[in-house]
Short mmCIF file of C-alpha atoms in Angstrom, two decimals:
data_model
loop_
_atom_site.label_atom_id
_atom_site.label_comp_id
_atom_site.label_asym_id
_atom_site.label_seq_id
_atom_site.Cartn_x
_atom_site.Cartn_y
_atom_site.Cartn_z
CA UNK A 291 110.27 -110.93 17.83
CA UNK A 292 112.45 -109.18 20.44
CA UNK A 293 110.66 -108.02 23.49
CA UNK A 294 111.45 -104.36 22.83
CA UNK A 295 109.97 -104.42 19.43
CA UNK A 296 106.79 -105.84 20.86
CA UNK A 297 106.41 -102.85 23.08
CA UNK A 298 106.73 -100.25 20.35
CA UNK A 299 103.14 -100.32 19.26
CA UNK A 300 101.48 -100.45 22.61
CA UNK A 301 103.65 -97.64 24.01
CA UNK A 302 103.07 -95.57 20.69
CA UNK A 303 99.18 -96.20 20.89
CA UNK A 304 99.16 -95.25 24.66
CA UNK A 305 101.08 -92.04 23.89
CA UNK A 306 98.75 -91.21 20.98
CA UNK A 307 95.86 -91.48 23.40
CA UNK A 308 97.51 -89.35 26.09
CA UNK A 309 98.61 -86.91 23.45
CA UNK A 310 95.02 -86.49 22.10
CA UNK A 311 93.62 -86.28 25.72
CA UNK A 312 96.12 -83.45 26.42
CA UNK A 313 95.19 -81.56 23.20
CA UNK A 314 91.53 -82.06 24.11
CA UNK A 315 92.01 -80.91 27.62
CA UNK A 316 93.89 -77.85 26.51
CA UNK A 317 91.55 -76.50 23.88
CA UNK A 318 88.33 -77.45 26.02
CA UNK A 319 89.93 -75.81 29.07
CA UNK A 320 90.40 -72.53 27.11
CA UNK A 321 87.04 -72.52 25.45
CA UNK A 322 84.65 -74.13 27.92
CA UNK A 323 81.55 -72.01 28.51
CA UNK A 324 81.07 -70.29 31.75
CA UNK A 325 77.67 -69.46 33.22
CA UNK A 326 77.04 -66.13 34.98
CA UNK A 327 74.11 -64.08 36.06
CA UNK A 328 72.91 -62.14 33.18
CA UNK A 329 73.30 -58.22 33.01
CA UNK A 330 70.88 -57.46 30.30
CA UNK A 331 67.85 -59.09 28.55
CA UNK A 332 65.35 -57.83 25.85
CA UNK A 333 63.19 -56.64 28.77
CA UNK A 334 66.04 -54.94 30.68
CA UNK A 335 67.95 -52.24 28.75
CA UNK A 336 71.17 -50.91 30.25
CA UNK A 337 71.96 -47.23 30.56
CA UNK A 338 74.66 -46.13 28.06
CA UNK A 339 77.62 -47.42 26.00
CA UNK A 340 80.42 -45.66 24.24
CA UNK A 341 80.12 -45.59 20.50
CA UNK A 342 82.67 -44.91 17.73
CA UNK A 343 81.51 -45.46 14.10
CA UNK A 344 84.39 -47.25 12.68
CA UNK A 345 84.23 -50.44 10.80
CA UNK A 346 86.86 -53.16 11.44
CA UNK A 347 88.83 -51.83 8.41
CA UNK A 348 88.58 -48.15 9.44
CA UNK A 349 90.64 -45.81 11.52
CA UNK A 350 90.14 -42.06 12.62
CA UNK A 351 93.60 -41.73 11.05
CA UNK A 352 92.60 -42.69 7.54
CA UNK A 353 92.97 -39.88 4.90
CA UNK A 354 90.58 -39.03 3.40
CA UNK A 355 88.21 -40.37 6.06
CA UNK A 356 84.66 -41.34 5.10
CA UNK A 357 82.12 -42.62 7.51
CA UNK A 358 79.60 -45.18 6.37
CA UNK A 359 75.93 -44.03 7.04
CA UNK A 360 74.64 -47.49 6.54
CA UNK A 361 77.01 -48.92 9.18
CA UNK A 362 76.03 -46.17 11.75
CA UNK A 363 72.48 -46.80 11.08
CA UNK A 364 72.79 -50.54 11.75
CA UNK A 365 74.97 -50.15 14.76
CA UNK A 366 72.47 -47.92 16.48
CA UNK A 367 69.62 -50.18 15.61
CA UNK A 368 71.64 -53.02 17.32
CA UNK A 369 72.45 -50.98 20.30
CA UNK A 370 68.95 -49.79 20.81
CA UNK A 371 68.03 -53.49 21.60
CA UNK A 372 70.32 -53.40 24.67
CA UNK A 373 70.79 -49.67 25.67
CA UNK A 374 68.93 -46.52 26.49
CA UNK A 375 71.63 -44.14 25.15
CA UNK A 376 75.05 -43.87 23.57
CA UNK A 377 78.15 -41.74 24.27
CA UNK A 378 80.21 -40.24 21.40
CA UNK A 379 83.65 -38.51 21.55
CA UNK A 380 83.82 -36.26 18.55
CA UNK A 381 81.56 -34.11 16.52
CA UNK A 382 83.47 -34.14 13.11
CA UNK A 383 81.67 -36.38 10.61
CA UNK A 384 79.08 -37.38 13.24
CA UNK A 385 76.41 -34.68 12.52
CA UNK A 386 73.97 -37.52 11.62
CA UNK A 387 74.14 -39.26 14.94
CA UNK A 388 71.28 -37.26 16.57
CA UNK A 389 68.91 -38.18 13.89
CA UNK A 390 69.86 -41.70 13.86
CA UNK A 391 69.54 -41.96 17.49
CA UNK A 392 65.98 -40.48 17.31
CA UNK A 393 65.09 -43.04 14.72
CA UNK A 394 66.06 -45.79 16.92
CA UNK A 395 64.72 -44.36 20.30
CA UNK A 396 68.15 -43.57 21.81
CA UNK A 397 69.40 -40.84 23.81
CA UNK A 398 72.82 -39.41 23.05
CA UNK A 399 75.65 -37.91 25.18
CA UNK A 400 77.47 -35.82 22.61
CA UNK A 401 81.22 -35.35 22.98
CA UNK A 402 83.52 -32.74 21.48
CA UNK A 403 87.10 -33.54 21.04
CA UNK A 404 89.25 -30.95 22.75
CA UNK A 405 93.01 -30.99 21.90
CA UNK A 406 96.04 -28.82 21.79
CA UNK A 407 95.09 -27.16 18.56
CA UNK A 408 92.70 -24.06 19.07
CA UNK A 409 91.24 -24.30 15.58
CA UNK A 410 90.30 -27.94 15.83
CA UNK A 411 88.65 -27.40 19.23
CA UNK A 412 86.80 -24.39 18.11
CA UNK A 413 85.23 -26.29 15.31
CA UNK A 414 84.36 -29.24 17.65
CA UNK A 415 82.81 -26.84 20.16
CA UNK A 416 80.66 -25.02 17.52
CA UNK A 417 79.26 -28.30 16.15
CA UNK A 418 78.68 -29.51 19.74
CA UNK A 419 76.58 -26.56 20.55
CA UNK A 420 74.63 -26.55 17.23
CA UNK A 421 73.79 -30.22 17.61
CA UNK A 422 72.75 -29.78 21.28
CA UNK A 423 70.48 -26.98 20.49
CA UNK A 424 69.14 -28.66 17.32
CA UNK A 425 68.24 -31.78 19.01
CA UNK A 426 67.04 -31.17 22.59
CA UNK A 427 64.81 -34.22 22.53
CA UNK A 428 67.62 -36.59 21.88
CA UNK A 429 70.73 -34.95 23.39
CA UNK A 430 70.80 -35.69 27.14
CA UNK A 431 74.04 -33.98 27.83
CA UNK A 432 77.35 -32.69 26.27
CA UNK A 433 80.89 -33.72 27.14
CA UNK A 434 83.43 -31.02 26.55
CA UNK A 435 86.66 -32.94 26.02
CA UNK A 436 87.85 -36.53 26.89
CA UNK A 437 90.99 -37.22 28.89
CA UNK A 438 92.45 -33.96 27.58
CA UNK A 439 94.06 -33.35 30.97
CA UNK A 440 95.61 -36.93 30.83
CA UNK A 441 97.21 -36.15 27.52
CA UNK A 442 98.36 -32.75 28.87
CA UNK A 443 96.88 -30.79 25.84
CA UNK A 444 95.29 -28.14 27.80
CA UNK A 445 95.46 -26.57 31.45
CA UNK A 446 92.57 -27.09 33.84
CA UNK A 447 91.89 -23.32 33.79
CA UNK A 448 91.51 -23.41 30.06
CA UNK A 449 89.28 -26.36 30.14
CA UNK A 450 86.99 -24.57 32.64
CA UNK A 451 86.63 -21.54 30.45
CA UNK A 452 85.61 -23.90 27.58
CA UNK A 453 83.08 -25.45 29.66
CA UNK A 454 81.71 -22.24 31.01
CA UNK A 455 81.27 -21.10 27.26
CA UNK A 456 79.39 -24.20 26.31
CA UNK A 457 77.06 -23.96 29.35
CA UNK A 458 76.13 -20.34 28.32
CA UNK A 459 75.11 -21.52 25.00
CA UNK A 460 73.24 -24.89 25.49
CA UNK A 461 70.34 -25.84 27.69
CA UNK A 462 71.41 -29.34 28.60
CA UNK A 463 73.80 -30.43 31.29
CA UNK A 464 77.67 -30.04 30.54
CA UNK A 465 80.41 -32.15 31.73
CA UNK A 466 84.06 -33.11 31.16
CA UNK A 467 85.42 -36.76 31.02
CA UNK A 468 88.75 -37.94 32.43
CA UNK A 469 90.36 -40.61 34.48
CA UNK A 470 89.32 -40.23 38.06
CA UNK A 471 92.78 -39.04 39.31
CA UNK A 472 92.93 -36.23 37.14
CA UNK A 473 89.75 -34.58 38.65
CA UNK A 474 91.55 -34.76 41.87
CA UNK A 475 94.77 -33.11 40.35
CA UNK A 476 92.63 -30.35 38.62
CA UNK A 477 90.19 -29.18 41.19
CA UNK A 478 89.29 -25.99 39.17
CA UNK A 479 87.41 -28.30 36.60
CA UNK A 480 84.79 -29.66 38.93
CA UNK A 481 83.04 -26.38 39.79
CA UNK A 482 82.55 -25.53 36.19
CA UNK A 483 80.67 -28.77 35.27
CA UNK A 484 77.05 -29.74 35.97
CA UNK A 485 78.15 -33.26 36.84
CA UNK A 486 81.36 -35.12 36.92
CA UNK A 487 82.29 -37.83 34.44
CA UNK A 488 84.94 -40.12 35.69
CA UNK A 489 86.65 -43.03 34.01
CA UNK A 490 87.28 -46.13 36.10
CA UNK A 491 89.31 -48.74 34.25
CA UNK A 492 90.87 -51.16 36.79
CA UNK A 493 92.98 -52.83 34.11
CA UNK A 494 94.69 -49.55 33.17
CA UNK A 495 95.27 -48.26 36.73
CA UNK A 496 98.85 -47.47 37.60
CA UNK A 497 98.26 -50.24 40.24
CA UNK A 498 96.40 -52.68 37.97
CA UNK A 499 93.56 -54.41 39.83
CA UNK A 500 92.81 -58.14 39.13
CA UNK A 501 89.34 -59.33 38.35
CA UNK A 502 88.64 -60.39 41.83
CA UNK A 503 89.37 -56.85 43.21
CA UNK A 504 88.21 -54.60 40.44
CA UNK A 505 84.57 -54.11 41.39
CA UNK A 506 85.52 -53.27 45.04
CA UNK A 507 88.03 -50.71 43.74
CA UNK A 508 85.32 -49.09 41.39
CA UNK A 509 82.97 -48.94 44.35
CA UNK A 510 85.56 -47.35 46.50
CA UNK A 511 86.31 -44.60 44.08
CA UNK A 512 82.85 -43.98 43.39
CA UNK A 513 82.17 -43.61 47.03
CA UNK A 514 84.86 -41.16 47.44
CA UNK A 515 83.69 -39.02 44.64
CA UNK A 516 80.14 -39.13 45.63
CA UNK A 517 81.02 -37.66 49.13
CA UNK A 518 83.76 -35.22 48.03
CA UNK A 519 81.76 -33.58 45.24
CA UNK A 520 78.29 -33.82 46.63
CA UNK A 521 75.66 -32.62 45.61
CA UNK A 522 76.94 -32.88 42.18
CA UNK A 523 76.05 -36.23 40.46
CA UNK A 524 78.82 -38.62 39.39
CA UNK A 525 78.76 -40.41 36.00
CA UNK A 526 81.04 -43.30 35.55
CA UNK A 527 81.75 -42.32 32.00
CA UNK A 528 84.00 -45.29 31.05
CA UNK A 529 84.25 -48.71 32.73
CA UNK A 530 84.84 -52.08 31.46
CA UNK A 531 87.46 -54.96 31.03
CA UNK A 532 89.39 -56.17 27.99
CA UNK A 533 88.74 -59.57 26.43
CA UNK A 534 92.04 -59.98 24.78
CA UNK A 535 95.59 -58.76 25.41
CA UNK A 536 98.54 -59.26 27.78
CA UNK A 537 98.35 -59.49 31.58
CA UNK A 538 99.23 -56.50 33.74
CA UNK A 539 100.24 -57.88 37.15
CA UNK A 540 97.02 -59.52 38.47
CA UNK A 541 94.79 -57.97 35.78
CA UNK A 542 94.14 -60.61 33.01
CA UNK A 543 91.98 -60.05 29.87
CA UNK A 544 89.67 -62.65 28.69
CA UNK A 545 86.06 -62.79 27.65
CA UNK A 546 85.02 -64.44 30.78
CA UNK A 547 86.74 -61.73 32.92
CA UNK A 548 85.12 -59.12 30.78
CA UNK A 549 81.70 -60.73 31.32
CA UNK A 550 82.40 -61.14 35.14
CA UNK A 551 83.30 -57.37 35.27
CA UNK A 552 80.45 -56.00 33.23
CA UNK A 553 77.72 -58.09 34.87
CA UNK A 554 78.90 -57.53 38.26
CA UNK A 555 79.34 -53.84 37.62
CA UNK A 556 75.87 -53.48 36.20
CA UNK A 557 74.30 -55.20 39.13
CA UNK A 558 76.33 -53.12 41.52
CA UNK A 559 75.50 -49.81 39.78
CA UNK A 560 71.73 -50.46 39.54
CA UNK A 561 71.65 -51.64 43.20
CA UNK A 562 73.27 -48.27 44.22
CA UNK A 563 71.56 -45.96 41.72
CA UNK A 564 74.75 -44.95 39.99
CA UNK A 565 74.64 -43.47 36.42
CA UNK A 566 77.05 -45.20 34.08
CA UNK A 567 78.40 -45.77 30.54
CA UNK A 568 80.08 -48.82 29.42
CA UNK A 569 83.21 -48.87 27.40
CA UNK A 570 82.58 -49.82 24.56
CA UNK A 571 79.95 -50.96 22.17
CA UNK A 572 82.13 -52.59 19.42
CA UNK A 573 85.88 -53.89 19.45
CA UNK A 574 87.96 -51.26 17.73
CA UNK A 575 90.95 -52.82 15.88
CA UNK A 576 92.50 -49.41 15.07
CA UNK A 577 93.18 -48.78 18.89
CA UNK A 578 95.72 -51.70 18.92
CA UNK A 579 98.30 -49.43 17.14
CA UNK A 580 98.38 -47.06 19.95
CA UNK A 581 97.57 -49.15 22.97
CA UNK A 582 98.81 -52.54 22.03
CA UNK A 583 96.47 -55.63 21.31
CA UNK A 584 94.53 -54.93 24.45
CA UNK A 585 93.22 -51.58 22.97
CA UNK A 586 91.23 -53.19 20.40
CA UNK A 587 89.18 -55.55 22.55
CA UNK A 588 87.00 -53.72 25.02
CA UNK A 589 83.77 -54.07 23.01
CA UNK A 590 80.58 -55.81 24.08
CA UNK A 591 80.32 -56.89 20.50
CA UNK A 592 83.31 -57.80 18.21
CA UNK A 593 84.43 -55.85 15.25
CA UNK A 594 82.02 -57.84 13.00
CA UNK A 595 79.15 -56.77 15.27
CA UNK A 596 78.83 -60.32 16.70
CA UNK A 597 77.75 -60.82 20.36
CA UNK A 598 80.70 -61.69 22.43
CA UNK A 599 78.56 -63.00 25.26
CA UNK A 600 79.49 -60.33 27.53
CA UNK A 601 75.87 -59.25 28.73
CA UNK A 602 74.06 -62.52 28.85
CA UNK A 603 74.16 -66.31 28.43
CA UNK A 604 77.26 -68.55 28.73
CA UNK A 605 80.51 -66.99 27.70
CA UNK A 606 83.63 -68.59 26.43
CA UNK A 607 87.19 -67.41 26.20
CA UNK A 608 87.68 -69.23 22.97
CA UNK A 609 84.50 -69.93 20.84
CA UNK A 610 86.45 -71.62 18.21
CA UNK A 611 88.27 -74.09 20.34
CA UNK A 612 86.87 -77.17 18.28
CA UNK A 613 88.60 -75.54 15.21
CA UNK A 614 92.00 -75.25 17.01
CA UNK A 615 91.69 -78.79 18.45
CA UNK A 616 91.14 -80.14 14.87
CA UNK A 617 93.88 -78.10 13.46
CA UNK A 618 96.36 -79.05 16.27
CA UNK A 619 95.31 -82.83 15.99
CA UNK A 620 95.86 -82.64 12.12
CA UNK A 621 99.25 -81.08 12.59
CA UNK A 622 100.30 -83.68 15.24
CA UNK A 623 99.18 -86.47 12.83
CA UNK A 624 101.13 -84.89 9.82
CA UNK A 625 104.30 -84.65 11.99
CA UNK A 626 103.94 -88.28 13.16
CA UNK A 627 103.74 -89.35 9.52
CA UNK A 628 106.72 -87.35 8.71
CA UNK A 629 108.64 -89.03 11.64
CA UNK A 630 107.59 -92.59 10.66
CA UNK A 631 108.40 -95.49 12.93
CA UNK A 632 109.99 -94.85 16.36
CA UNK A 633 113.54 -96.38 16.88
CA UNK A 634 113.22 -97.50 20.33
CA UNK A 635 110.34 -98.05 23.08
CA UNK A 636 111.26 -94.71 24.73
CA UNK A 637 111.01 -93.08 21.27
CA UNK A 638 107.64 -94.71 20.73
CA UNK A 639 106.35 -93.03 23.88
CA UNK A 640 107.84 -89.70 23.31
CA UNK A 641 107.07 -89.10 19.56
CA UNK A 642 103.32 -88.69 19.86
CA UNK A 643 103.92 -86.42 23.10
CA UNK A 644 106.34 -84.28 21.44
CA UNK A 645 104.20 -83.89 18.35
CA UNK A 646 101.33 -82.94 20.42
CA UNK A 647 103.28 -80.44 22.48
CA UNK A 648 104.61 -78.95 19.16
CA UNK A 649 101.06 -78.75 17.74
CA UNK A 650 99.83 -77.12 20.91
CA UNK A 651 102.52 -74.57 21.00
CA UNK A 652 101.88 -73.56 17.34
CA UNK A 653 98.14 -73.50 17.91
CA UNK A 654 98.63 -71.10 20.95
CA UNK A 655 101.01 -69.09 19.10
CA UNK A 656 98.50 -68.92 16.14
CA UNK A 657 95.60 -67.87 18.29
CA UNK A 658 97.74 -65.16 20.06
CA UNK A 659 98.83 -63.66 16.66
CA UNK A 660 95.30 -63.83 15.40
CA UNK A 661 94.29 -61.38 18.05
CA UNK A 662 97.54 -59.58 18.80
CA UNK A 663 99.43 -59.13 15.56
CA UNK A 664 98.92 -55.43 14.38
CA UNK A 665 101.31 -54.67 11.60
CA UNK A 666 102.73 -56.45 8.57
CA UNK A 667 105.98 -56.70 10.59
CA UNK A 668 104.43 -58.39 13.42
CA UNK A 669 102.77 -60.87 11.21
CA UNK A 670 106.14 -61.48 9.32
CA UNK A 671 107.72 -62.29 12.80
CA UNK A 672 104.85 -64.56 13.73
CA UNK A 673 105.31 -66.59 10.61
CA UNK A 674 109.06 -66.76 10.98
CA UNK A 675 108.75 -68.11 14.51
CA UNK A 676 105.97 -70.55 13.28
CA UNK A 677 108.39 -71.76 10.55
CA UNK A 678 111.09 -72.24 13.06
CA UNK A 679 108.89 -74.21 15.32
CA UNK A 680 108.02 -76.55 12.45
CA UNK A 681 111.76 -77.06 11.71
CA UNK A 682 112.59 -77.72 15.21
CA UNK A 683 109.77 -80.15 15.69
CA UNK A 684 110.71 -82.06 12.45
CA UNK A 685 114.30 -82.28 13.63
CA UNK A 686 113.37 -83.49 17.09
CA UNK A 687 110.82 -86.08 15.88
CA UNK A 688 113.15 -87.44 13.20
CA UNK A 689 115.89 -87.80 15.83
CA UNK A 690 113.66 -90.32 17.73
CA UNK A 691 112.53 -92.14 14.42
CA UNK A 692 113.92 -95.19 12.59
CA UNK A 693 115.23 -93.24 9.54
CA UNK A 694 115.84 -94.28 6.08
CA UNK A 695 115.77 -92.93 2.56
CA UNK A 696 114.43 -89.45 2.40
CA UNK A 697 113.73 -89.31 6.18
CA UNK A 698 117.59 -89.87 6.65
CA UNK A 699 118.31 -87.22 4.12
CA UNK A 700 115.92 -84.84 5.71
CA UNK A 701 117.35 -85.36 9.18
CA UNK A 702 120.85 -84.99 7.99
CA UNK A 703 120.06 -81.57 6.42
CA UNK A 704 118.33 -80.47 9.66
CA UNK A 705 121.13 -81.77 11.79
CA UNK A 706 123.68 -79.74 9.84
CA UNK A 707 121.54 -76.65 10.38
CA UNK A 708 120.51 -77.36 14.10
CA UNK A 709 123.04 -74.85 15.49
CA UNK A 710 121.51 -72.12 13.40
CA UNK A 711 118.13 -73.20 14.51
CA UNK A 712 119.23 -72.65 18.10
CA UNK A 713 120.74 -69.47 17.34
CA UNK A 714 117.52 -68.29 15.58
CA UNK A 715 115.50 -69.37 18.73
CA UNK A 716 118.01 -67.69 21.05
CA UNK A 717 118.01 -64.49 19.06
CA UNK A 718 114.18 -64.42 19.13
CA UNK A 719 114.16 -65.03 22.93
CA UNK A 720 116.94 -62.27 23.46
CA UNK A 721 114.92 -59.62 21.40
CA UNK A 722 111.71 -60.51 23.08
CA UNK A 723 113.42 -60.35 26.53
CA UNK A 724 115.01 -56.97 25.91
CA UNK A 725 111.59 -55.75 24.75
CA UNK A 726 109.73 -57.18 27.87
CA UNK A 727 112.28 -55.65 30.15
CA UNK A 728 112.63 -52.09 28.76
CA UNK A 729 109.27 -51.55 26.67
CA UNK A 730 106.85 -54.16 28.00
CA UNK A 731 103.54 -52.04 28.30
CA UNK A 732 101.86 -53.02 25.05
CA UNK A 733 103.81 -56.13 24.10
CA UNK A 734 102.47 -59.76 24.45
CA UNK A 735 104.52 -62.53 25.93
CA UNK A 736 105.86 -64.94 23.24
CA UNK A 737 106.06 -68.00 25.44
CA UNK A 738 104.20 -70.22 23.09
CA UNK A 739 106.43 -69.52 20.05
CA UNK A 740 109.85 -70.37 21.98
CA UNK A 741 108.65 -73.19 24.39
CA UNK A 742 109.28 -75.97 21.86
CA UNK A 743 112.77 -74.94 20.69
CA UNK A 744 113.80 -74.37 24.35
CA UNK A 745 112.51 -77.65 25.45
CA UNK A 746 113.96 -79.62 22.50
CA UNK A 747 117.45 -78.26 22.71
CA UNK A 748 117.71 -78.41 26.40
CA UNK A 749 117.00 -82.05 26.05
CA UNK A 750 119.08 -82.63 22.85
CA UNK A 751 121.77 -79.96 22.89
CA UNK A 752 123.48 -78.99 19.54
CA UNK A 753 126.58 -77.13 18.76
CA UNK A 754 126.45 -73.49 17.52
CA UNK A 755 128.82 -70.59 17.27
CA UNK A 756 130.21 -70.05 20.78
CA UNK A 757 130.40 -66.21 21.02
CA UNK A 758 126.81 -65.79 19.77
CA UNK A 759 125.50 -68.41 21.99
CA UNK A 760 127.22 -66.97 25.07
CA UNK A 761 125.79 -63.43 24.35
CA UNK A 762 122.23 -64.80 23.70
CA UNK A 763 122.34 -66.83 26.98
CA UNK A 764 123.48 -63.73 28.83
CA UNK A 765 120.78 -61.55 27.54
CA UNK A 766 118.12 -64.09 28.01
CA UNK A 767 119.03 -65.16 31.40
CA UNK A 768 119.94 -61.85 32.70
CA UNK A 769 116.42 -60.56 31.88
CA UNK A 770 114.40 -63.13 33.81
CA UNK A 771 114.53 -61.46 37.18
CA UNK A 772 114.05 -57.89 35.88
CA UNK A 773 110.87 -58.88 33.75
CA UNK A 774 109.44 -60.59 36.70
CA UNK A 775 110.04 -57.45 38.85
CA UNK A 776 108.59 -55.17 36.17
CA UNK A 777 105.49 -57.43 35.76
CA UNK A 778 105.00 -58.41 39.36
CA UNK A 779 105.19 -61.90 40.97
CA UNK A 780 101.36 -62.51 40.54
CA UNK A 781 101.51 -62.19 36.73
CA UNK A 782 100.98 -65.72 35.50
CA UNK A 783 101.89 -64.95 31.92
CA UNK A 784 105.14 -63.28 33.12
CA UNK A 785 105.95 -66.60 34.94
CA UNK A 786 105.21 -68.58 31.89
CA UNK A 787 107.74 -66.48 29.93
CA UNK A 788 110.24 -66.73 32.76
CA UNK A 789 110.18 -70.42 32.63
CA UNK A 790 110.50 -70.57 28.88
CA UNK A 791 113.45 -68.01 29.18
CA UNK A 792 115.24 -70.20 31.82
CA UNK A 793 114.76 -73.26 29.60
CA UNK A 794 116.17 -71.34 26.71
CA UNK A 795 119.11 -70.20 28.75
CA UNK A 796 119.84 -73.83 29.74
CA UNK A 797 119.59 -74.92 26.10
CA UNK A 798 122.22 -72.26 25.08
CA UNK A 799 124.37 -73.01 28.09
CA UNK A 800 124.43 -76.72 27.16
CA UNK A 801 125.44 -75.84 23.76
CA UNK A 802 128.42 -74.09 25.19
CA UNK A 803 129.12 -77.13 27.20
CA UNK A 804 129.27 -79.22 24.10
CA UNK A 805 131.92 -77.08 22.62
CA UNK A 806 134.08 -77.42 25.63
CA UNK A 807 133.85 -81.22 25.57
#
């Protein structure tokens, strides 16, 4: 037996072991539990949480919209275990909230939705006044409008008049809620309220704050407001951190970061005697349509009302990491069976590693789309890129294998179409790059979906249509620096996308070089 043949099996088994260790390290690293000081316990209830009564399949835009009383009842029963009160944002359809809150021993900060349509606002204000006067034992305060100034739907002067009207007709404190900067931009509103309700969301700041700086930023703003508007009290009416979504500069969403922020904030607020309301009780998938994937994942519980581990106990960024490990391992094995025997000792070492890399990329892409895909079009895009990855992976693995019979025919079929696979990957990269440069705010980085094609075709270049390849290479390559500038040099997700884009540009460039040869 030739010496090189004797090396095939040991190298193959060694590479399989390394591949499995790599997959295990990847998924465990993403999902390992992190232990933090608890923020709540059955004996220690927190102050308040934002509540919207939508199930995971509901949206306020549904027509006709029907709330589910049983859902609201169950929600408030669950929240009463951890909180003393809830905050609402609109009156329409929520007339039963005070009675349900009374049933479960909760106080309510009732909100009226104020917008640019006078008739809608009038209806909300009338319902707010009636509910506050009918339920003085439950309603602790009323909130006239939420981020209305931010949306530029009314003027500060008009808002102050609405607040004054409500104050004349109710006996509970009256406030207005908005992002903290808008209180400073509209000074006529503060004198009208009994206390100020400010929103402090470090992730959404114009200058986003990373998790390490977020609490200090909250403390600084709260200190400024406490001094500037004394003796009026300050309610931090919204603060929190997203558990999923794209990174903004140094601000990275994750369950661990959400738990770090919430637990640290609660400890700081209670140490300083601040009043606060956490955003929000439950994940709201409908918000993803307007705010990107990140908008749907600010809840302390997920959309199925399952505890995310934000308030107490160990917390994991990926609870189902064992399932993803199993799925990627199974995919790796299937692809190795498809490839068959390696052709050379080098191929014996590369086959399992490449199969594991492809399986990892597909798993990461699947997990990203599970939380980020919002519409049918995005799911179709995700499935098309997953299919592209499978074809590219099969092509690369068969290129390293000792082919015969159906494997040779399959490889020949893929080899003829390899240029089109490269063009498809380049097109996806170019479209994604244009989006990340010109409209990135709510878009996720597609690095996992294009890392495999970029790596495969930079190592094994293929011929493709020259004009199209040149255009795609220019778009992808030219976008690397601008997207890093837009995202900031401390954005790790942006750097990941930049590396994939450079590899894709190199793969396209190598294709051009082949045509010149």
